[in-house]
PDB file of C-alpha atoms in Angstrom:
ATOM      1  CA  MET H   1     113.866  83.739  34.723  1.00  0.00           C
ATOM      2  CA  ALA H   2     116.269  82.928  31.930  1.00  0.00           C
ATOM      3  CA  ASP H   3     119.639  84.524  32.624  1.00  0.00           C
ATOM      4  CA  ASP H   4     120.894  86.788  29.860  1.00  0.00           C
ATOM      5  CA  PRO H   5     124.370  88.316  30.336  1.00  0.00           C
ATOM      6  CA  LYS H   6     123.326  91.143  27.986  1.00  0.00           C
ATOM      7  CA  THR H   7     120.260  92.258  29.954  1.00  0.00           C
ATOM      8  CA  LEU H   8     119.405  90.629  33.280  1.00  0.00           C
ATOM      9  CA  VAL H   9     121.009  87.918  35.451  1.00  0.00           C
ATOM     10  CA  SER H  10     119.852  86.264  38.672  1.00  0.00           C
ATOM     11  CA  THR H  11     121.607  86.200  42.025  1.00  0.00           C
ATOM     12  CA  ASP H  12     122.219  82.464  41.427  1.00  0.00           C
ATOM     13  CA  TRP H  13     123.988  83.277  38.154  1.00  0.00           C
ATOM     14  CA  LEU H  14     126.160  85.940  39.770  1.00  0.00           C
ATOM     15  CA  ALA H  15     127.053  83.704  42.719  1.00  0.00           C
ATOM     16  CA  SER H  16     128.161  80.929  40.358  1.00  0.00           C
ATOM     17  CA  HIS H  17     130.306  83.350  38.289  1.00  0.00           C
ATOM     18  CA  LEU H  18     131.717  85.399  41.182  1.00  0.00           C
ATOM     19  CA  LYS H  19     135.244  84.054  40.723  1.00  0.00           C
ATOM     20  CA  ASP H  20     135.341  84.469  36.930  1.00  0.00           C
ATOM     21  CA  PRO H  21     138.489  86.468  36.073  1.00  0.00           C
ATOM     22  CA  ASP H  22     136.687  88.463  33.379  1.00  0.00           C
ATOM     23  CA  LEU H  23     133.723  89.446  35.591  1.00  0.00           C
ATOM     24  CA  ARG H  24     133.402  93.052  36.749  1.00  0.00           C
ATOM     25  CA  ILE H  25     130.681  93.946  39.271  1.00  0.00           C
ATOM     26  CA  LEU H  26     129.518  97.544  39.679  1.00  0.00           C
ATOM     27  CA  ASP H  27     127.527  98.987  42.577  1.00  0.00           C
ATOM     28  CA  ALA H  28     125.533 101.748  40.846  1.00  0.00           C
ATOM     29  CA  SER H  29     123.372 102.706  43.817  1.00  0.00           C
ATOM     30  CA  TRP H  30     121.883 106.201  43.586  1.00  0.00           C
ATOM     31  CA  TYR H  31     118.975 107.731  45.452  1.00  0.00           C
ATOM     32  CA  LEU H  32     116.739 110.771  45.252  1.00  0.00           C
ATOM     33  CA  PRO H  33     117.419 113.243  48.093  1.00  0.00           C
ATOM     34  CA  ASP H  34     114.162 112.372  49.880  1.00  0.00           C
ATOM     35  CA  ALA H  35     115.398 108.788  50.356  1.00  0.00           C
ATOM     36  CA  GLU H  36     118.027 110.157  52.771  1.00  0.00           C
ATOM     37  CA  ARG H  37     120.485 107.406  51.862  1.00  0.00           C
ATOM     38  CA  ASP H  38     124.211 107.775  51.180  1.00  0.00           C
ATOM     39  CA  ALA H  39     125.051 105.364  48.366  1.00  0.00           C
ATOM     40  CA  ARG H  40     128.830 105.669  48.740  1.00  0.00           C
ATOM     41  CA  ALA H  41     128.752 105.187  52.512  1.00  0.00           C
ATOM     42  CA  GLU H  42     126.558 102.094  52.112  1.00  0.00           C
ATOM     43  CA  TYR H  43     128.987 100.697  49.522  1.00  0.00           C
ATOM     44  CA  ASP H  44     131.938 101.291  51.866  1.00  0.00           C
ATOM     45  CA  GLU H  45     130.101  99.434  54.620  1.00  0.00           C
ATOM     46  CA  ALA H  46     129.046  96.378  52.593  1.00  0.00           C
ATOM     47  CA  HIS H  47     129.041  95.419  48.920  1.00  0.00           C
ATOM     48  CA  ILE H  48     129.000  92.275  46.797  1.00  0.00           C
ATOM     49  CA  PRO H  49     132.538  90.806  46.787  1.00  0.00           C
ATOM     50  CA  GLY H  50     134.707  92.447  44.128  1.00  0.00           C
ATOM     51  CA  ALA H  51     132.237  95.230  43.344  1.00  0.00           C
ATOM     52  CA  ARG H  52     133.485  98.669  42.331  1.00  0.00           C
ATOM     53  CA  PHE H  53     131.423 101.789  43.058  1.00  0.00           C
ATOM     54  CA  PHE H  54     129.991 103.535  39.976  1.00  0.00           C
ATOM     55  CA  ASP H  55     129.255 107.164  40.887  1.00  0.00           C
ATOM     56  CA  LEU H  56     126.328 108.140  38.672  1.00  0.00           C
ATOM     57  CA  GLU H  57     126.654 111.843  39.507  1.00  0.00           C
ATOM     58  CA  GLU H  58     130.404 112.050  38.954  1.00  0.00           C
ATOM     59  CA  ILE H  59     130.509 109.925  35.779  1.00  0.00           C
ATOM     60  CA  SER H  60     128.282 112.373  33.918  1.00  0.00           C
ATOM     61  CA  ASP H  61     128.508 115.489  31.754  1.00  0.00           C
ATOM     62  CA  ALA H  62     129.833 118.197  34.083  1.00  0.00           C
ATOM     63  CA  ARG H  63     129.197 120.819  31.378  1.00  0.00           C
ATOM     64  CA  SER H  64     125.432 120.323  31.520  1.00  0.00           C
ATOM     65  CA  ALA H  65     123.169 122.086  34.005  1.00  0.00           C
ATOM     66  CA  LEU H  66     120.862 119.055  33.840  1.00  0.00           C
ATOM     67  CA  PRO H  67     121.343 116.225  36.373  1.00  0.00           C
ATOM     68  CA  HIS H  68     123.637 113.266  35.567  1.00  0.00           C
ATOM     69  CA  MET H  69     123.504 113.563  31.774  1.00  0.00           C
ATOM     70  CA  ALA H  70     125.485 110.953  29.814  1.00  0.00           C
ATOM     71  CA  PRO H  71     129.219 111.703  30.051  1.00  0.00           C
ATOM     72  CA  PRO H  72     131.417 112.495  27.060  1.00  0.00           C
ATOM     73  CA  VAL H  73     133.027 109.374  25.569  1.00  0.00           C
ATOM     74  CA  GLU H  74     136.512 110.372  26.776  1.00  0.00           C
ATOM     75  CA  LYS H  75     135.348 110.797  30.368  1.00  0.00           C
ATOM     76  CA  PHE H  76     133.552 107.440  30.381  1.00  0.00           C
ATOM     77  CA  MET H  77     136.645 105.711  28.973  1.00  0.00           C
ATOM     78  CA  SER H  78     138.981 107.305  31.515  1.00  0.00           C
ATOM     79  CA  ARG H  79     136.722 106.482  34.467  1.00  0.00           C
ATOM     80  CA  MET H  80     136.314 102.878  33.337  1.00  0.00           C
ATOM     81  CA  ARG H  81     140.083 102.528  32.870  1.00  0.00           C
ATOM     82  CA  ARG H  82     140.569 103.820  36.414  1.00  0.00           C
ATOM     83  CA  MET H  83     137.996 101.291  37.663  1.00  0.00           C
ATOM     84  CA  GLY H  84     139.665  98.455  35.757  1.00  0.00           C
ATOM     85  CA  VAL H  85     136.662  97.832  33.505  1.00  0.00           C
ATOM     86  CA  GLY H  86     137.367  97.309  29.825  1.00  0.00           C
ATOM     87  CA  ASP H  87     137.414  95.139  26.730  1.00  0.00           C
ATOM     88  CA  GLY H  88     136.662  91.458  27.253  1.00  0.00           C
ATOM     89  CA  HIS H  89     134.867  91.938  30.562  1.00  0.00           C
ATOM     90  CA  GLN H  90     131.400  90.765  31.480  1.00  0.00           C
ATOM     91  CA  VAL H  91     129.863  93.560  33.559  1.00  0.00           C
ATOM     92  CA  VAL H  92     127.081  93.057  36.116  1.00  0.00           C
ATOM     93  CA  VAL H  93     125.497  96.167  37.628  1.00  0.00           C
ATOM     94  CA  TYR H  94     123.396  96.257  40.784  1.00  0.00           C
ATOM     95  CA  ASP H  95     121.935  98.825  43.176  1.00  0.00           C
ATOM     96  CA  GLY H  96     120.769  99.013  46.758  1.00  0.00           C
ATOM     97  CA  ALA H  97     117.111  99.642  45.899  1.00  0.00           C
ATOM     98  CA  GLY H  98     116.516  96.372  43.997  1.00  0.00           C
ATOM     99  CA  LEU H  99     116.191  97.474  40.391  1.00  0.00           C
ATOM    100  CA  PHE H 100     116.400 101.224  40.065  1.00  0.00           C
ATOM    101  CA  SER H 101     119.580 103.096  39.112  1.00  0.00           C
ATOM    102  CA  ALA H 102     121.449  99.978  37.903  1.00  0.00           C
ATOM    103  CA  ALA H 103     119.431 100.050  34.680  1.00  0.00           C
ATOM    104  CA  ARG H 104     120.721 103.570  33.957  1.00  0.00           C
ATOM    105  CA  VAL H 105     124.321 102.319  34.110  1.00  0.00           C
ATOM    106  CA  TRP H 106     123.380  99.326  31.927  1.00  0.00           C
ATOM    107  CA  TRP H 107     122.031 101.848  29.374  1.00  0.00           C
ATOM    108  CA  LEU H 108     125.188 103.975  29.622  1.00  0.00           C
ATOM    109  CA  PHE H 109     127.334 100.942  28.780  1.00  0.00           C
ATOM    110  CA  ARG H 110     125.061 100.153  25.826  1.00  0.00           C
ATOM    111  CA  LEU H 111     125.295 103.797  24.723  1.00  0.00           C
ATOM    112  CA  MET H 112     129.074 103.375  24.699  1.00  0.00           C
ATOM    113  CA  GLY H 113     128.812 100.264  22.510  1.00  0.00           C
ATOM    114  CA  GLN H 114     129.341  97.709  25.289  1.00  0.00           C
ATOM    115  CA  GLU H 115     126.998  94.739  25.016  1.00  0.00           C
ATOM    116  CA  ASN H 116     128.305  92.310  27.638  1.00  0.00           C
ATOM    117  CA  VAL H 117     126.565  94.072  30.498  1.00  0.00           C
ATOM    118  CA  ALA H 118     123.663  92.907  32.632  1.00  0.00           C
ATOM    119  CA  VAL H 119     121.653  94.151  35.603  1.00  0.00           C
ATOM    120  CA  LEU H 120     121.434  91.978  38.723  1.00  0.00           C
ATOM    121  CA  ASP H 121     117.755  91.075  39.073  1.00  0.00           C
ATOM    122  CA  GLY H 122     116.550  92.138  42.518  1.00  0.00           C
ATOM    123  CA  GLY H 123     119.873  93.830  43.255  1.00  0.00           C
ATOM    124  CA  LEU H 124     121.556  93.994  46.639  1.00  0.00           C
ATOM    125  CA  PRO H 125     118.324  93.541  48.661  1.00  0.00           C
ATOM    126  CA  LYS H 126     117.728  90.107  47.079  1.00  0.00           C
ATOM    127  CA  TRP H 127     121.414  89.189  47.463  1.00  0.00           C
ATOM    128  CA  LEU H 128     121.275  90.044  51.187  1.00  0.00           C
ATOM    129  CA  ALA H 129     117.878  88.376  51.703  1.00  0.00           C
ATOM    130  CA  GLU H 130     119.426  85.140  50.436  1.00  0.00           C
ATOM    131  CA  GLY H 131     122.223  85.399  53.003  1.00  0.00           C
ATOM    132  CA  ARG H 132     124.957  85.805  50.427  1.00  0.00           C
ATOM    133  CA  ALA H 133     128.406  87.211  51.201  1.00  0.00           C
ATOM    134  CA  THR H 134     129.404  90.859  51.238  1.00  0.00           C
ATOM    135  CA  GLU H 135     132.675  92.626  51.990  1.00  0.00           C
ATOM    136  CA  ASP H 136     133.772  96.110  53.006  1.00  0.00           C
ATOM    137  CA  MET H 137     137.141  96.237  51.237  1.00  0.00           C
ATOM    138  CA  PRO H 138     137.505  97.863  47.806  1.00  0.00           C
ATOM    139  CA  PRO H 139     138.896  95.517  45.125  1.00  0.00           C
ATOM    140  CA  ILE H 140     142.443  95.721  43.818  1.00  0.00           C
ATOM    141  CA  VAL H 141     142.119  97.443  40.445  1.00  0.00           C
ATOM    142  CA  LYS H 142     144.334  97.196  37.374  1.00  0.00           C
ATOM    143  CA  ASP H 143     143.921  99.605  34.448  1.00  0.00           C
ATOM    144  CA  ARG H 144     142.067  98.152  31.488  1.00  0.00           C
ATOM    145  CA  HIS H 145     141.446  99.784  28.108  1.00  0.00           C
ATOM    146  CA  MET H 146     137.898 100.017  26.800  1.00  0.00           C
ATOM    147  CA  THR H 147     137.090 100.465  23.109  1.00  0.00           C
ATOM    148  CA  VAL H 148     134.048 102.735  22.889  1.00  0.00           C
ATOM    149  CA  ARG H 149     131.723 102.947  19.885  1.00  0.00           C
ATOM    150  CA  PHE H 150     129.086 105.561  20.738  1.00  0.00           C
ATOM    151  CA  GLN H 151     125.572 104.401  19.768  1.00  0.00           C
ATOM    152  CA  ASN H 152     123.884 107.663  18.815  1.00  0.00           C
ATOM    153  CA  GLN H 153     120.561 105.945  18.090  1.00  0.00           C
ATOM    154  CA  LEU H 154     120.091 105.068  21.782  1.00  0.00           C
ATOM    155  CA  VAL H 155     119.775 108.661  23.026  1.00  0.00           C
ATOM    156  CA  ARG H 156     117.376 111.498  22.159  1.00  0.00           C
ATOM    157  CA  ASP H 157     117.402 115.249  22.871  1.00  0.00           C
ATOM    158  CA  VAL H 158     114.580 117.735  23.412  1.00  0.00           C
ATOM    159  CA  THR H 159     114.327 118.648  19.700  1.00  0.00           C
ATOM    160  CA  GLN H 160     113.941 115.011  18.639  1.00  0.00           C
ATOM    161  CA  VAL H 161     111.420 114.325  21.424  1.00  0.00           C
ATOM    162  CA  SER H 162     109.436 117.427  20.500  1.00  0.00           C
ATOM    163  CA  ALA H 163     109.206 116.176  16.906  1.00  0.00           C
ATOM    164  CA  ALA H 164     108.098 112.729  18.120  1.00  0.00           C
ATOM    165  CA  SER H 165     105.449 114.351  20.330  1.00  0.00           C
ATOM    166  CA  LYS H 166     104.017 116.236  17.337  1.00  0.00           C
ATOM    167  CA  LEU H 167     104.181 113.329  14.879  1.00  0.00           C
ATOM    168  CA  GLY H 168     103.100 110.524  17.231  1.00  0.00           C
ATOM    169  CA  ALA H 169     106.163 108.449  16.355  1.00  0.00           C
ATOM    170  CA  PRO H 170     108.366 107.281  17.881  1.00  0.00           C
ATOM    171  CA  GLN H 171     106.055 106.490  20.802  1.00  0.00           C
ATOM    172  CA  ILE H 172     107.101 108.322  24.006  1.00  0.00           C
ATOM    173  CA  VAL H 173     106.729 106.304  27.225  1.00  0.00           C
ATOM    174  CA  ASP H 174     107.059 107.974  30.640  1.00  0.00           C
ATOM    175  CA  ALA H 175     108.303 105.914  33.628  1.00  0.00           C
ATOM    176  CA  ARG H 176     107.190 108.330  36.377  1.00  0.00           C
ATOM    177  CA  ALA H 177     104.446 107.611  38.902  1.00  0.00           C
ATOM    178  CA  PRO H 178     100.890 108.197  37.594  1.00  0.00           C
ATOM    179  CA  ALA H 179     100.254 111.258  39.815  1.00  0.00           C
ATOM    180  CA  ARG H 180     103.354 113.009  38.454  1.00  0.00           C
ATOM    181  CA  PHE H 181     102.448 112.008  34.885  1.00  0.00           C
ATOM    182  CA  ARG H 182      98.940 113.460  35.267  1.00  0.00           C
ATOM    183  CA  GLY H 183     100.303 116.623  36.891  1.00  0.00           C
ATOM    184  CA  ASP H 184      98.461 115.947  40.173  1.00  0.00           C
ATOM    185  CA  ALA H 185     101.660 115.681  42.215  1.00  0.00           C
ATOM    186  CA  PRO H 186     104.434 118.293  42.407  1.00  0.00           C
ATOM    187  CA  GLU H 187     107.797 117.526  40.844  1.00  0.00           C
ATOM    188  CA  PRO H 188     110.646 116.764  43.285  1.00  0.00           C
ATOM    189  CA  ARG H 189     112.863 119.282  41.475  1.00  0.00           C
ATOM    190  CA  GLU H 190     112.055 122.949  41.950  1.00  0.00           C
ATOM    191  CA  GLY H 191     111.042 125.140  39.032  1.00  0.00           C
ATOM    192  CA  LEU H 192     109.487 122.400  36.885  1.00  0.00           C
ATOM    193  CA  ARG H 193     105.973 122.457  35.514  1.00  0.00           C
ATOM    194  CA  ALA H 194     103.724 119.503  36.313  1.00  0.00           C
ATOM    195  CA  GLY H 195     102.349 117.117  33.694  1.00  0.00           C
ATOM    196  CA  HIS H 196     103.730 115.119  30.783  1.00  0.00           C
ATOM    197  CA  ILE H 197     104.940 115.362  27.189  1.00  0.00           C
ATOM    198  CA  PRO H 198     101.871 115.580  24.915  1.00  0.00           C
ATOM    199  CA  GLY H 199     101.108 112.237  23.292  1.00  0.00           C
ATOM    200  CA  SER H 200     103.222 110.225  25.723  1.00  0.00           C
ATOM    201  CA  ARG H 201     102.005 107.101  27.509  1.00  0.00           C
ATOM    202  CA  ASN H 202     102.563 106.224  31.161  1.00  0.00           C
ATOM    203  CA  VAL H 203     104.226 102.956  32.219  1.00  0.00           C
ATOM    204  CA  PRO H 204     105.468 103.526  35.794  1.00  0.00           C
ATOM    205  CA  PHE H 205     108.754 101.648  36.146  1.00  0.00           C
ATOM    206  CA  SER H 206     107.490 100.105  39.402  1.00  0.00           C
ATOM    207  CA  ALA H 207     104.686  98.377  37.456  1.00  0.00           C
ATOM    208  CA  LEU H 208     107.342  96.258  35.739  1.00  0.00           C
ATOM    209  CA  LEU H 209     108.733  94.930  39.028  1.00  0.00           C
ATOM    210  CA  ASN H 210     107.667  92.171  41.375  1.00  0.00           C
ATOM    211  CA  GLU H 211     107.374  92.772  45.120  1.00  0.00           C
ATOM    212  CA  ASP H 212     110.944  91.532  45.674  1.00  0.00           C
ATOM    213  CA  GLY H 213     112.361  94.076  43.216  1.00  0.00           C
ATOM    214  CA  THR H 214     112.906  91.576  40.409  1.00  0.00           C
ATOM    215  CA  MET H 215     111.623  92.304  36.917  1.00  0.00           C
ATOM    216  CA  LYS H 216     108.439  90.697  35.653  1.00  0.00           C
ATOM    217  CA  SER H 217     108.684  88.266  32.742  1.00  0.00           C
ATOM    218  CA  PRO H 218     108.983  89.581  29.169  1.00  0.00           C
ATOM    219  CA  GLU H 219     105.426  88.342  28.527  1.00  0.00           C
ATOM    220  CA  GLU H 220     104.072  90.279  31.513  1.00  0.00           C
ATOM    221  CA  THR H 221     105.996  93.450  30.665  1.00  0.00           C
ATOM    222  CA  ARG H 222     104.724  93.308  27.087  1.00  0.00           C
ATOM    223  CA  ARG H 223     101.134  93.153  28.371  1.00  0.00           C
ATOM    224  CA  ILE H 224     101.776  96.126  30.681  1.00  0.00           C
ATOM    225  CA  PHE H 225     103.136  98.274  27.834  1.00  0.00           C
ATOM    226  CA  GLU H 226     100.252  97.315  25.556  1.00  0.00           C
ATOM    227  CA  SER H 227      97.578  97.927  28.211  1.00  0.00           C
ATOM    228  CA  ALA H 228      99.034 101.427  28.703  1.00  0.00           C
ATOM    229  CA  GLY H 229      98.327 102.139  25.036  1.00  0.00           C
ATOM    230  CA  VAL H 230     101.909 101.777  23.812  1.00  0.00           C
ATOM    231  CA  ASP H 231     102.091 100.757  20.161  1.00  0.00           C
ATOM    232  CA  LEU H 232     105.036  98.357  20.169  1.00  0.00           C
ATOM    233  CA  ALA H 233     105.063  98.338  16.366  1.00  0.00           C
ATOM    234  CA  LYS H 234     106.569 101.842  16.597  1.00  0.00           C
ATOM    235  CA  PRO H 235     110.022 102.750  17.914  1.00  0.00           C
ATOM    236  CA  VAL H 236     109.916 103.846  21.558  1.00  0.00           C
ATOM    237  CA  ILE H 237     111.526 106.782  23.396  1.00  0.00           C
ATOM    238  CA  THR H 238     111.657 106.245  27.156  1.00  0.00           C
ATOM    239  CA  SER H 239     111.501 109.190  29.555  1.00  0.00           C
ATOM    240  CA  CYS H 240     111.158 109.849  33.303  1.00  0.00           C
ATOM    241  CA  GLY H 241     112.190 112.518  35.818  1.00  0.00           C
ATOM    242  CA  SER H 242     115.899 112.719  35.007  1.00  0.00           C
ATOM    243  CA  GLY H 243     116.772 109.769  32.770  1.00  0.00           C
ATOM    244  CA  VAL H 244     117.300 107.134  35.486  1.00  0.00           C
ATOM    245  CA  THR H 245     114.098 105.058  35.735  1.00  0.00           C
ATOM    246  CA  ALA H 246     113.469 105.518  31.988  1.00  0.00           C
ATOM    247  CA  ALA H 247     116.303 103.000  31.640  1.00  0.00           C
ATOM    248  CA  VAL H 248     114.239 100.410  33.558  1.00  0.00           C
ATOM    249  CA  LEU H 249     111.733 100.668  30.698  1.00  0.00           C
ATOM    250  CA  SER H 250     114.566 100.425  28.158  1.00  0.00           C
ATOM    251  CA  LEU H 251     115.854  97.286  29.873  1.00  0.00           C
ATOM    252  CA  ALA H 252     112.375  95.733  29.839  1.00  0.00           C
ATOM    253  CA  LEU H 253     111.957  96.522  26.123  1.00  0.00           C
ATOM    254  CA  GLU H 254     115.357  94.997  25.316  1.00  0.00           C
ATOM    255  CA  ARG H 255     114.421  91.822  27.226  1.00  0.00           C
ATOM    256  CA  MET H 256     111.191  91.630  25.210  1.00  0.00           C
ATOM    257  CA  GLY H 257     113.286  91.556  22.045  1.00  0.00           C
ATOM    258  CA  LYS H 258     112.307  95.106  21.082  1.00  0.00           C
ATOM    259  CA  HIS H 259     115.555  96.795  20.078  1.00  0.00           C
ATOM    260  CA  ASP H 260     114.304 100.028  18.464  1.00  0.00           C
ATOM    261  CA  HIS H 261     114.216 102.069  21.660  1.00  0.00           C
ATOM    262  CA  SER H 262     116.067 105.187  22.777  1.00  0.00           C
ATOM    263  CA  LEU H 263     116.175 107.230  25.981  1.00  0.00           C
ATOM    264  CA  TYR H 264     115.398 110.924  26.418  1.00  0.00           C
ATOM    265  CA  ASP H 265     118.413 111.874  28.509  1.00  0.00           C
ATOM    266  CA  GLY H 266     117.124 115.271  29.677  1.00  0.00           C
ATOM    267  CA  SER H 267     113.697 113.805  30.514  1.00  0.00           C
ATOM    268  CA  TRP H 268     111.298 115.881  32.632  1.00  0.00           C
ATOM    269  CA  ALA H 269     114.166 117.786  34.301  1.00  0.00           C
ATOM    270  CA  GLU H 270     114.648 119.392  30.882  1.00  0.00           C
ATOM    271  CA  TRP H 271     111.142 119.322  29.344  1.00  0.00           C
ATOM    272  CA  GLY H 272     109.445 120.649  32.488  1.00  0.00           C
ATOM    273  CA  MET H 273     111.878 123.563  32.613  1.00  0.00           C
ATOM    274  CA  PHE H 274     111.460 124.721  28.993  1.00  0.00           C
ATOM    275  CA  PRO H 275     108.721 127.382  28.735  1.00  0.00           C
ATOM    276  CA  THR H 276     108.445 126.940  24.951  1.00  0.00           C
ATOM    277  CA  VAL H 277     107.426 123.255  24.829  1.00  0.00           C
ATOM    278  CA  PRO H 278     103.828 122.219  25.559  1.00  0.00           C
ATOM    279  CA  VAL H 279     102.794 120.273  28.657  1.00  0.00           C
ATOM    280  CA  ALA H 280      99.757 118.007  28.925  1.00  0.00           C
ATOM    281  CA  THR H 281      97.944 117.077  32.134  1.00  0.00           C
ATOM    282  CA  GLY H 282      95.494 114.357  33.076  1.00  0.00           C
ATOM    283  CA  ASP H 283      95.637 110.859  31.656  1.00  0.00           C
ATOM    284  CA  ALA H 284      97.221 110.241  28.234  1.00  0.00           C
TER     285      ALA H 284
END
């Protein structure tokens, strides 16, 4: 894999840059309740040296009833200042699942106009499997200002997604498992209808990953999108259960050199709750 500090870097790359003064490492581990894992407790026990903990639930829009929606600009800036992450830093984000929630934090940084941010390919599991060092002490943090330029084109709301569903463009791509996409499996969140956004295509985020949690090559991911019926000539809106794994698709698209993608932040947590928007079942 070619390392790209704006999308995806290897454990070898991170190990060789660990002492860089302008490097900031973020542990963005987050799990669904059924995983029965405590991300913060795991961070406190062992993390990559120098890593700060990025709390996906706390660094979100507290005014929204929807889960972990993108935070207001001011809140993101204040939290990053407190974490000592700011202008001139190269950020590397990882998670404890391999490649799961880290992509969401990568997307959040991009949404805030930060481009020098990458996901650690294979995450903490690969780092540990290679016998690399961890520590249990939090880093010493100094305030750092971050200049934020919100990138409105990277996020979509229910009205914009509804229009795309009707018009067939942009192309909507759903990262959930096939059974949830078809409506055969119940949603993990209560009160949601089962199925998918009419006209959307299904590319389960796990299909883009190798067995060790690393991301497949841009050539392979392109073939997977195309075989799912995604027209890559059109702009793409990524979606999932609550806007987390949709970002894995966004990361894959960015690595493929496809930059006209956005993420439906409310995702199925919002669409499945709205009685006035249509739901499709079965295959796309």
